[in-house]
Coordinates of C-alpha atoms and ligand atoms in Angstrom, one line a residue:
M1 CA -15.4 47.8 -49.0
S2 CA -13.2 46.6 -46.1
S3 CA -11.3 49.1 -43.9
A4 CA -7.9 50.2 -45.1
E5 CA -4.8 48.4 -43.9
E6 CA -1.8 50.7 -43.0
F7 CA 1.8 50.4 -44.2
D8 CA 4.9 52.6 -44.2
V9 CA 5.2 52.1 -48.0
I10 CA 3.0 50.8 -50.8
V11 CA 4.7 49.9 -54.0
V12 CA 2.6 49.7 -57.1
G13 CA 4.2 47.2 -59.5
G14 CA 6.6 44.3 -58.8
G15 CA 9.0 44.7 -61.7
P16 CA 12.7 45.3 -61.1
G17 CA 12.1 48.9 -59.9
G18 CA 9.3 48.0 -57.4
S19 CA 10.9 44.8 -56.1
T20 CA 14.2 46.6 -55.6
L21 CA 12.7 49.4 -53.7
A22 CA 10.5 47.1 -51.6
A23 CA 13.6 45.0 -50.6
L24 CA 15.7 48.0 -49.6
V25 CA 12.9 49.6 -47.5
A26 CA 11.9 46.3 -45.9
K27 CA 15.5 45.6 -45.0
Q28 CA 15.3 48.8 -42.8
G29 CA 12.4 47.2 -40.9
H30 CA 9.6 49.3 -42.4
S31 CA 6.3 47.7 -43.4
V32 CA 6.0 47.4 -47.2
L33 CA 3.1 46.2 -49.4
V34 CA 3.8 45.4 -53.0
L35 CA 0.7 45.3 -55.3
E36 CA 1.4 43.6 -58.6
K37 CA -1.4 43.2 -61.1
E38 CA 0.0 40.1 -62.8
H39 CA 0.9 36.7 -61.4
F40 CA 4.6 36.1 -61.8
P41 CA 6.3 34.7 -63.8
R42 CA 5.0 37.1 -66.5
Y43 CA 6.5 38.3 -69.8
Q44 CA 8.5 41.6 -70.0
I45 CA 11.0 43.0 -72.6
G46 CA 14.4 44.3 -71.5
E47 CA 16.7 41.3 -71.3
S48 CA 20.2 42.7 -71.6
L49 CA 21.6 44.0 -68.3
L50 CA 24.5 46.0 -67.0
P51 CA 27.2 45.0 -64.4
S52 CA 26.2 47.7 -61.9
T53 CA 22.7 46.3 -61.6
I54 CA 24.0 42.8 -60.9
H55 CA 27.0 43.5 -58.8
G56 CA 25.8 46.8 -57.3
V57 CA 22.1 47.2 -56.6
C58 CA 21.3 43.5 -56.5
R59 CA 24.1 42.9 -54.0
L60 CA 22.6 45.6 -51.8
T61 CA 19.1 44.0 -52.0
G62 CA 20.4 40.5 -51.3
A63 CA 19.3 39.1 -54.7
A64 CA 22.7 38.7 -56.3
D65 CA 23.3 35.1 -55.0
A66 CA 20.0 33.8 -56.2
L67 CA 20.7 35.4 -59.6
A68 CA 24.1 33.8 -59.7
K69 CA 22.5 30.4 -59.2
A70 CA 19.9 30.9 -61.9
G71 CA 22.2 30.0 -64.7
F72 CA 21.7 33.2 -66.9
P73 CA 24.2 33.5 -69.7
L74 CA 27.1 35.8 -68.7
K75 CA 27.3 38.9 -70.8
K76 CA 30.9 40.1 -71.1
G77 CA 30.2 43.1 -73.3
G78 CA 28.7 44.3 -76.5
T79 CA 29.4 43.7 -80.2
F80 CA 28.3 46.4 -82.6
R81 CA 28.1 46.7 -86.4
W82 CA 27.6 50.4 -86.2
G83 CA 29.1 53.5 -87.8
A84 CA 31.6 53.5 -90.7
N85 CA 33.3 50.2 -90.1
P86 CA 31.6 47.4 -92.1
E87 CA 33.1 44.9 -89.7
P88 CA 31.6 44.3 -86.2
W89 CA 33.6 45.7 -83.3
T90 CA 33.4 44.6 -79.7
F91 CA 33.9 46.0 -76.2
S92 CA 34.4 43.9 -73.1
F93 CA 33.6 45.1 -69.6
A94 CA 36.8 43.4 -68.4
V95 CA 39.0 45.6 -70.5
S96 CA 38.5 48.3 -67.8
P97 CA 40.7 47.7 -64.7
Q98 CA 37.8 49.5 -62.8
M99 CA 35.5 46.6 -63.6
A100 CA 38.1 43.8 -63.7
G101 CA 37.5 40.4 -62.1
P102 CA 34.2 38.9 -61.2
T103 CA 32.2 42.2 -61.4
S104 CA 33.0 42.7 -65.1
T105 CA 30.0 40.7 -66.3
A106 CA 26.2 41.1 -66.5
Y107 CA 23.5 38.7 -67.5
Q108 CA 21.3 38.2 -70.5
V109 CA 18.0 37.3 -68.8
E110 CA 14.6 35.9 -69.5
R111 CA 12.7 38.6 -67.7
S112 CA 10.0 36.3 -66.5
K113 CA 12.6 34.4 -64.5
F114 CA 14.7 37.5 -63.5
D115 CA 11.8 39.5 -62.3
K116 CA 10.4 36.6 -60.3
I117 CA 13.8 36.2 -58.5
L118 CA 13.8 39.9 -57.6
L119 CA 10.1 39.8 -56.4
D120 CA 10.7 36.7 -54.3
N121 CA 13.8 38.4 -52.8
A122 CA 11.6 41.3 -51.8
R123 CA 9.3 38.9 -50.0
E124 CA 12.3 37.3 -48.3
R125 CA 13.5 40.7 -47.1
G126 CA 10.1 41.2 -45.4
A127 CA 7.9 42.9 -47.9
R128 CA 4.3 41.7 -48.2
V129 CA 3.8 40.9 -51.9
Q130 CA 0.2 40.5 -53.3
E131 CA 0.0 39.4 -56.9
G132 CA -3.1 39.7 -59.0
C133 CA -3.9 43.1 -57.4
S134 CA -4.4 46.0 -59.7
V135 CA -4.1 49.5 -58.4
L136 CA -7.0 51.7 -59.6
D137 CA -6.3 55.1 -58.1
L138 CA -4.6 57.1 -55.3
L139 CA -6.1 58.2 -52.0
E140 CA -5.3 61.8 -51.2
D141 CA -5.6 64.1 -48.2
G142 CA -5.1 67.7 -49.4
D143 CA -1.7 67.8 -51.2
R144 CA -0.6 64.5 -49.8
V145 CA -1.0 61.1 -51.3
T146 CA -2.0 58.8 -48.5
G147 CA -2.7 55.4 -50.1
V148 CA -4.3 53.5 -53.0
R149 CA -7.5 51.9 -54.1
Y150 CA -7.1 48.5 -55.7
T151 CA -8.8 45.3 -56.7
D152 CA -7.5 42.1 -55.0
D153 CA -7.1 38.8 -56.8
Q154 CA -10.7 37.9 -56.1
G155 CA -11.9 41.1 -57.8
A156 CA -12.9 42.8 -54.5
E157 CA -12.1 46.5 -54.2
R158 CA -9.9 47.5 -51.3
R159 CA -8.0 50.4 -49.9
A160 CA -4.6 50.6 -48.2
T161 CA -2.9 53.6 -46.7
A162 CA 0.8 54.4 -46.3
K163 CA 3.2 57.2 -45.6
Y164 CA 4.6 56.7 -49.1
V165 CA 3.2 55.3 -52.3
V166 CA 5.8 54.4 -54.9
D167 CA 4.7 54.2 -58.5
A168 CA 6.8 51.5 -60.1
S169 CA 4.1 50.3 -62.5
G170 CA 6.1 50.8 -65.7
N171 CA 5.5 52.7 -68.9
K172 CA 1.8 52.0 -68.8
S173 CA 1.4 53.5 -65.3
R174 CA -2.0 55.0 -64.7
L175 CA -0.7 57.0 -61.7
H176 CA 2.3 58.9 -63.1
D177 CA 0.3 62.0 -64.1
K178 CA -1.0 62.3 -60.5
V179 CA 2.5 63.5 -59.5
G180 CA 1.9 66.8 -61.3
G181 CA 3.6 68.1 -64.4
K182 CA 3.4 65.9 -67.5
R183 CA 5.0 63.1 -69.5
E184 CA 7.2 64.6 -72.2
Y185 CA 8.0 62.3 -75.2
S186 CA 11.4 62.6 -76.8
E187 CA 11.3 64.1 -80.3
F188 CA 14.7 62.6 -81.1
F189 CA 13.9 59.0 -80.1
R190 CA 10.5 58.6 -81.7
N191 CA 11.2 55.1 -82.8
L192 CA 9.3 51.8 -82.9
A193 CA 10.4 48.4 -81.9
L194 CA 9.2 45.1 -83.4
F195 CA 10.5 42.0 -81.8
G196 CA 10.2 38.2 -81.5
Y197 CA 12.1 35.1 -80.4
F198 CA 14.0 32.4 -82.4
T199 CA 15.6 29.1 -81.6
G200 CA 18.7 27.8 -83.3
G201 CA 20.2 31.1 -84.3
K202 CA 24.0 31.4 -84.8
R203 CA 26.3 32.6 -82.0
L204 CA 29.3 34.9 -82.0
P205 CA 32.6 33.1 -81.4
E206 CA 33.9 32.8 -77.8
P207 CA 34.6 34.8 -75.7
T208 CA 31.8 37.1 -77.2
R209 CA 29.2 34.3 -77.5
Y210 CA 26.8 35.9 -75.0
N211 CA 27.5 39.6 -75.9
I212 CA 24.5 41.7 -77.0
L213 CA 24.9 42.1 -80.7
C214 CA 23.6 45.4 -82.2
V215 CA 23.5 45.8 -86.0
A216 CA 22.7 49.1 -87.7
F217 CA 20.9 49.0 -91.1
E218 CA 19.1 51.3 -93.4
S219 CA 15.8 51.5 -91.5
G220 CA 17.3 51.4 -87.9
W221 CA 19.1 48.8 -85.9
F222 CA 18.6 45.2 -84.7
W223 CA 19.3 43.8 -81.2
Y224 CA 20.3 40.1 -81.1
I225 CA 20.4 38.8 -77.5
P226 CA 21.3 35.2 -76.7
L227 CA 19.1 34.1 -73.8
S228 CA 20.4 30.6 -73.8
D229 CA 22.4 28.3 -76.1
S230 CA 19.3 28.0 -78.4
L231 CA 16.9 30.9 -77.6
T232 CA 17.5 34.4 -79.0
S233 CA 15.6 37.7 -78.6
V234 CA 15.6 39.6 -81.9
G235 CA 14.2 43.1 -82.3
A236 CA 14.2 45.8 -84.9
V237 CA 14.2 49.5 -83.7
V238 CA 12.9 51.4 -86.6
R239 CA 12.9 55.1 -87.3
R240 CA 9.5 56.8 -87.1
D241 CA 9.6 57.8 -90.8
M242 CA 9.8 54.1 -91.6
A243 CA 6.7 53.3 -89.5
E244 CA 4.9 51.8 -92.5
K245 CA 7.5 49.0 -92.4
V246 CA 6.0 47.7 -89.1
Q247 CA 2.4 47.9 -90.2
G248 CA 0.4 45.1 -91.5
D249 CA 1.2 41.5 -90.6
P250 CA 3.9 41.5 -87.9
E251 CA 5.5 38.2 -89.1
T252 CA 5.9 39.6 -92.7
A253 CA 7.1 42.9 -91.3
L254 CA 9.8 41.3 -89.1
N255 CA 10.9 39.0 -91.9
D256 CA 11.2 41.9 -94.3
L257 CA 13.3 43.9 -91.9
I258 CA 15.5 40.8 -91.2
A259 CA 16.0 40.5 -95.0
E260 CA 17.2 44.1 -95.1
C261 CA 20.0 43.4 -92.6
P262 CA 22.5 40.9 -94.0
M263 CA 24.3 40.1 -90.7
I264 CA 21.1 39.4 -88.8
A265 CA 19.7 37.4 -91.8
D266 CA 22.8 35.3 -91.7
F267 CA 22.7 34.7 -87.9
L268 CA 19.1 33.6 -88.2
S269 CA 19.5 31.5 -91.4
P270 CA 19.5 28.2 -89.4
A271 CA 16.8 29.5 -86.9
E272 CA 13.1 29.0 -86.4
R273 CA 10.8 31.6 -84.9
V274 CA 9.1 30.6 -81.6
T275 CA 5.4 30.5 -82.1
T276 CA 4.0 29.2 -78.8
G277 CA 4.1 30.2 -75.1
Q278 CA 5.3 33.6 -73.8
Y279 CA 7.7 34.0 -76.7
G280 CA 5.2 33.0 -79.4
E281 CA 4.0 36.5 -80.2
I282 CA 5.6 39.2 -82.3
R283 CA 5.3 42.4 -80.3
V284 CA 5.4 46.1 -81.1
R285 CA 6.4 49.0 -78.8
K286 CA 6.3 52.7 -79.8
D287 CA 6.8 56.1 -78.2
Y288 CA 8.8 54.6 -75.4
S289 CA 11.3 57.4 -74.8
Y290 CA 10.0 60.0 -72.4
H291 CA 10.4 61.6 -69.0
Q292 CA 8.0 62.9 -66.4
T293 CA 8.5 66.6 -65.6
E294 CA 8.0 65.9 -61.8
F295 CA 9.3 62.8 -60.1
W296 CA 7.6 63.2 -56.7
R297 CA 5.1 65.1 -54.6
P298 CA 4.3 64.7 -50.9
G299 CA 3.6 61.0 -50.3
L300 CA 4.2 59.9 -53.9
V301 CA 7.4 58.9 -55.7
L302 CA 7.9 57.7 -59.3
I303 CA 10.7 55.2 -60.2
G304 CA 11.7 53.2 -63.3
D305 CA 9.7 53.4 -66.4
A306 CA 6.9 55.2 -64.6
A307 CA 9.2 58.2 -64.4
C308 CA 11.3 58.0 -67.6
F309 CA 12.9 55.8 -70.2
V310 CA 15.2 56.3 -73.1
D311 CA 16.0 54.1 -76.2
P312 CA 17.4 50.6 -75.3
V313 CA 20.7 50.5 -77.3
F314 CA 22.9 50.6 -74.2
S315 CA 20.6 48.4 -72.1
S316 CA 19.8 51.2 -69.6
G317 CA 16.2 50.4 -68.7
V318 CA 16.6 47.9 -65.9
H319 CA 19.6 49.9 -64.7
L320 CA 17.6 53.1 -64.4
A321 CA 14.7 51.2 -62.8
T322 CA 16.9 49.6 -60.1
Y323 CA 19.2 52.6 -59.6
S324 CA 16.2 54.9 -59.2
A325 CA 14.7 52.4 -56.7
L326 CA 18.0 52.6 -54.7
L327 CA 17.9 56.4 -54.7
A328 CA 14.2 56.5 -53.7
A329 CA 14.7 53.8 -51.0
R330 CA 17.5 55.9 -49.4
S331 CA 15.3 58.9 -49.4
I332 CA 12.3 57.1 -47.9
N333 CA 14.4 55.2 -45.4
S334 CA 15.9 58.5 -44.3
V335 CA 12.5 60.2 -43.8
L336 CA 10.9 57.2 -42.1
G337 CA 14.0 56.8 -39.8
G338 CA 13.8 60.5 -38.8
V339 CA 17.2 61.3 -40.3
L340 CA 16.0 63.9 -42.8
D341 CA 13.0 65.9 -43.8
E342 CA 11.0 64.9 -46.9
E343 CA 12.0 67.8 -49.1
T344 CA 15.7 67.4 -48.5
A345 CA 15.6 63.6 -49.0
L346 CA 13.5 63.6 -52.1
R347 CA 15.3 66.5 -53.7
E348 CA 18.4 64.4 -53.6
F349 CA 16.6 61.4 -55.2
E350 CA 15.3 63.5 -58.0
A351 CA 18.6 65.4 -58.7
R352 CA 20.6 62.2 -58.9
Y353 CA 18.0 60.3 -60.9
R354 CA 17.6 63.2 -63.5
R355 CA 21.3 63.4 -63.8
E356 CA 21.7 59.6 -64.5
Y357 CA 18.8 59.8 -67.1
G358 CA 20.5 62.8 -68.7
V359 CA 23.8 61.1 -69.0
F360 CA 22.2 58.2 -70.9
Y361 CA 20.1 60.5 -73.0
E362 CA 23.1 62.5 -74.0
F363 CA 25.3 59.5 -74.6
L364 CA 22.7 57.9 -76.8
V365 CA 22.1 61.0 -78.9
S366 CA 25.8 61.1 -79.5
F367 CA 25.9 57.5 -80.4
Y368 CA 23.1 57.9 -82.9
Q369 CA 24.9 60.8 -84.4
T370 CA 28.1 58.9 -85.0
H371 CA 29.4 58.7 -88.6
Q372 CA 32.7 57.3 -87.6
A373 CA 34.9 54.3 -87.2
E374 CA 34.9 52.7 -83.8
G375 CA 38.5 53.8 -83.2
S376 CA 37.2 57.4 -83.0
Y377 CA 34.7 56.4 -80.3
F378 CA 37.6 54.9 -78.3
W379 CA 39.8 58.0 -78.9
A380 CA 36.9 60.3 -78.0
A381 CA 36.3 58.4 -74.8
K382 CA 39.9 58.8 -73.9
Q383 CA 39.7 62.5 -74.4
L384 CA 36.5 62.7 -72.4
T385 CA 37.7 60.7 -69.4
Q386 CA 41.2 62.1 -69.6
S387 CA 42.3 58.5 -68.9
A388 CA 45.9 57.6 -69.0
R389 CA 44.9 54.1 -70.2
P390 CA 44.7 52.9 -73.8
E391 CA 41.7 54.2 -75.9
L392 CA 39.7 51.0 -75.8
E393 CA 39.9 50.8 -72.0
A394 CA 38.8 54.4 -71.8
F395 CA 35.7 53.6 -73.9
V396 CA 34.8 50.7 -71.7
E397 CA 35.3 52.7 -68.6
L398 CA 32.9 55.3 -70.1
V399 CA 30.2 52.7 -70.8
G400 CA 30.6 51.2 -67.4
G401 CA 30.8 54.5 -65.7
V402 CA 27.7 55.8 -67.4
S403 CA 25.9 52.7 -66.2
S404 CA 26.5 53.4 -62.5
G405 CA 27.5 57.1 -62.1
E406 CA 26.4 58.4 -58.7
A407 CA 27.5 62.0 -58.5
A408 CA 27.0 65.4 -60.0
L409 CA 23.9 67.3 -60.7
G410 CA 22.4 67.4 -64.2
D411 CA 19.6 69.5 -65.2
A412 CA 18.1 66.9 -67.6
E413 CA 15.4 69.2 -69.0
T414 CA 17.9 71.9 -70.2
L415 CA 20.2 69.2 -71.4
M416 CA 17.5 67.7 -73.4
K417 CA 16.4 71.0 -75.0
R418 CA 20.0 71.6 -76.0
L419 CA 20.4 68.2 -77.4
E420 CA 17.2 68.3 -79.4
Q421 CA 18.4 71.5 -81.0
Q422 CA 21.8 69.9 -81.8
S423 CA 20.6 66.6 -83.0
A424 CA 20.4 65.6 -86.6
E425 CA 17.7 63.2 -87.6
F426 CA 18.1 59.7 -86.4
G427 CA 18.0 58.4 -90.0
S428 CA 21.1 60.3 -91.1
A429 CA 23.0 58.9 -88.2
V430 CA 22.3 55.2 -87.9
G431 CA 24.3 53.0 -90.2
A432 CA 25.7 55.9 -92.1
T433 CA 29.2 55.9 -93.5
G434 CA 31.7 58.7 -93.8
G435 CA 31.1 62.0 -92.0
D436 CA 33.1 64.9 -90.8
G437 CA 34.2 63.5 -87.4
G438 CA 32.0 65.7 -85.4
G439 CA 29.5 63.1 -84.1
W440 CA 30.9 62.9 -80.6
V441 CA 31.3 66.5 -79.9
P442 CA 28.2 67.0 -77.7
M443 CA 29.2 64.1 -75.5
M444 CA 32.8 65.2 -75.3
N445 CA 31.9 68.6 -74.1
S446 CA 29.5 67.5 -71.6
P447 CA 30.4 68.1 -67.9
V448 CA 27.5 65.8 -67.0
V449 CA 29.2 62.8 -68.8
R450 CA 32.6 63.8 -67.5
D451 CA 31.4 63.8 -63.9
A452 CA 29.7 60.5 -64.4
M453 CA 33.0 59.1 -65.5
V454 CA 34.8 60.4 -62.5
E455 CA 32.1 58.9 -60.2
G456 CA 31.7 55.7 -62.1
S457 CA 31.1 52.4 -60.4
K458 CA 30.3 53.9 -57.0
V459 CA 27.2 51.8 -56.3
Q460 CA 29.2 48.7 -57.3
L461 CA 32.1 49.6 -55.0
Q462 CA 29.8 50.4 -52.1
A463 CA 28.0 47.1 -52.4
M464 CA 31.3 45.3 -52.4
L465 CA 33.1 47.3 -49.7
G466 CA 30.3 48.4 -47.4
E467 CA 31.8 50.5 -44.6
D468 CA 35.3 50.3 -46.2
A469 CA 34.1 52.2 -49.3
E470 CA 35.6 55.7 -49.6
E471 CA 33.1 58.4 -48.9
E472 CA 32.0 60.1 -52.1
P473 CA 31.6 63.9 -52.3
P474 CA 28.0 65.2 -52.2
L475 CA 26.3 65.9 -55.5
F476 CA 25.9 69.6 -54.8
E477 CA 27.0 71.9 -52.1
G478 CA 25.3 71.0 -48.9
G479 CA 24.0 67.9 -50.5
L480 CA 23.8 64.3 -49.2
V481 CA 26.0 61.2 -49.4
P482 CA 25.0 57.6 -49.0
S483 CA 25.4 56.0 -45.6
A484 CA 28.1 53.3 -45.2
D485 CA 25.5 50.5 -45.7
G486 CA 24.1 52.3 -48.8
L487 CA 20.5 52.3 -47.5
L488 CA 20.2 55.9 -46.2
W489 CA 21.4 59.4 -47.0
R490 CA 23.4 61.4 -44.5
K491 CA 24.9 64.8 -44.5
S492 CA 28.5 64.9 -45.7
T493 CA 31.2 65.1 -43.0
Ligands
LIG1 P1 8.2 47.1 -65.4 O1 9.2 46.1 -65.7 O2 7.3 47.5 -66.6 O3 7.3 46.5 -64.2 C1 6.1 47.2 -63.9 C2 5.2 46.2 -63.2 O4 4.0 46.9 -62.7 C3 4.7 45.1 -64.1 O5 4.9 43.9 -63.5 C4 3.2 45.4 -64.2 O6 2.4 44.2 -64.3 C5 2.9 46.1 -62.9 N1 1.7 47.0 -63.0 C6 1.4 47.9 -64.0 N2 0.2 48.5 -63.7 C7 -0.1 48.1 -62.4 C8 -1.2 48.5 -61.6 N3 -2.1 49.4 -62.0 N4 -1.3 47.8 -60.4 C9 -0.4 46.9 -60.0 N5 0.7 46.6 -60.8 C10 0.8 47.2 -62.0 N6 16.0 47.4 -70.5 C11 17.2 46.8 -70.3 O7 17.7 47.0 -69.2 N7 17.8 46.1 -71.3 C12 17.3 45.9 -72.5 O8 17.8 45.2 -73.3 C13 16.0 46.6 -72.8 N8 15.4 46.4 -74.0 C14 14.2 47.1 -74.2 C15 13.7 47.0 -75.5 C16 12.5 47.7 -75.8 C17 11.9 47.7 -77.2 C18 11.9 48.5 -74.8 C19 10.6 49.3 -75.0 C20 12.4 48.5 -73.5 C21 13.6 47.8 -73.2 N9 14.2 47.9 -72.0 C22 15.4 47.3 -71.8 C23 13.6 48.6 -70.9 C24 12.9 47.7 -69.8 O9 11.9 47.0 -70.5 C25 12.3 48.6 -68.7 O10 13.1 49.8 -68.5 C26 12.1 47.9 -67.4 O11 11.3 46.8 -67.5 C27 11.5 48.9 -66.4 O12 11.3 48.3 -65.1 P2 10.1 48.8 -64.2 O13 10.3 48.0 -62.9 O14 10.2 50.3 -64.1 O15 8.8 48.4 -64.9

């Protein structure tokens, strides 16, 4: 085995989390090695994005312009057949004055293309990216993680050392348990997803043509994501007690689920399933909602799916991966730059990350509990945000704010315990009609969500305004605030 090369930071995994962190740390002049086991472009699920990722984090990394040139369909909002109303209802990001103008859109992306743009951007910012390199294990010195052992693209075993190793290797991470604690799976979101790709499916009418479409039905709900004029990603999220429906031949299982859901069956009536290439397979994912009880230890930090993930209905996965990468990059940059000690910097990372995860978790539990017409969601959002604006705008601000909230400390573990006690079964919630109007109560009463609303769009604003952005208050007393360029933490003035 050759002698170990030394870096400031080693990033394990070149997905959106890893490439974002690598770009933001390399931009500060630190040496970064990204080890990615695949050769990009490679397939990944998670195609519907949020505005704060595109206009916030990706502007800070420098990837936004390349993304804008890639020609991804512009996602203007979401269309839902969900709850009591048999008709679909739509929200548009642009309804909110806070997200008005050019930042009111996100993209629907083919992840193979999107992830490659982000990884190439990390290279351009100065990170060394090595594809075809699989990390096997960590190197440790006492309590501290000091590097990794990996195989290179020729199959030779190598070692590299660093002041920090960042595990961004996704939900199948083999390193996450080395951080201490354990991965806890959500009892509430014990769902399965079965998904494939179709060409020639119908489209919603303009201006909602490229919205994500989510349709609840008896066994769960479908996503229908237009990836181009002809290509559509279609997936069924099925309750665990319906698991037998996704067993056996995947093609038959998917067809049977489509037949159960008249709106999706109608949209796919002129379509054909893709049967070759990266989209040719029907895939299954299960047990994908979890969080790690620890997010860091000396020398090791977990981001993205390696740390936590919650159900995809509001497209939070890539947001959480890139946002956690931003938080971790600020902490690592601050320690490497001699601005802060490790404990202070990484405590800030973990507190903010847990809070963001908690907001989405709580929001989603509430959404799954809904038995109401969409008007009550809008009304509820208005109560929650205490917005002076019309109800629909308040709802959109809520969704946008949840996607990019920066402030307020949330104890996600306590939150989750409380929610799991409160939550009715998934099955009684999705697609149900009628109800007593209490479905949104947990969300309404949540100070976590309220704080997220108040602090909404901070990353986005900071990326746009830089030094002109208003200083945000610290998360907790004596806590930290982002520096003017968004790449470090500093003490609040
Ligand atoms: P990943 O994207 O998984 O990247 C990790 C990388 O690490 C991979 O490239 C992998 O090859 C590499 N790697 C793994 N092990 C090693 C190793 N040992 N050594 C080196 N490299 C390694 N999110 C959304 O935003 N929108 C959606 O619409 C959406 N839909 C989803 C639907 C389903 C059914 C599921 C399950 C998830 C969905 N997600 C969605 C979530 C999304 O897929 C993830 O949250 C996102 O990909 C996480 O990014 P990441 O960078 O943390 O990890």
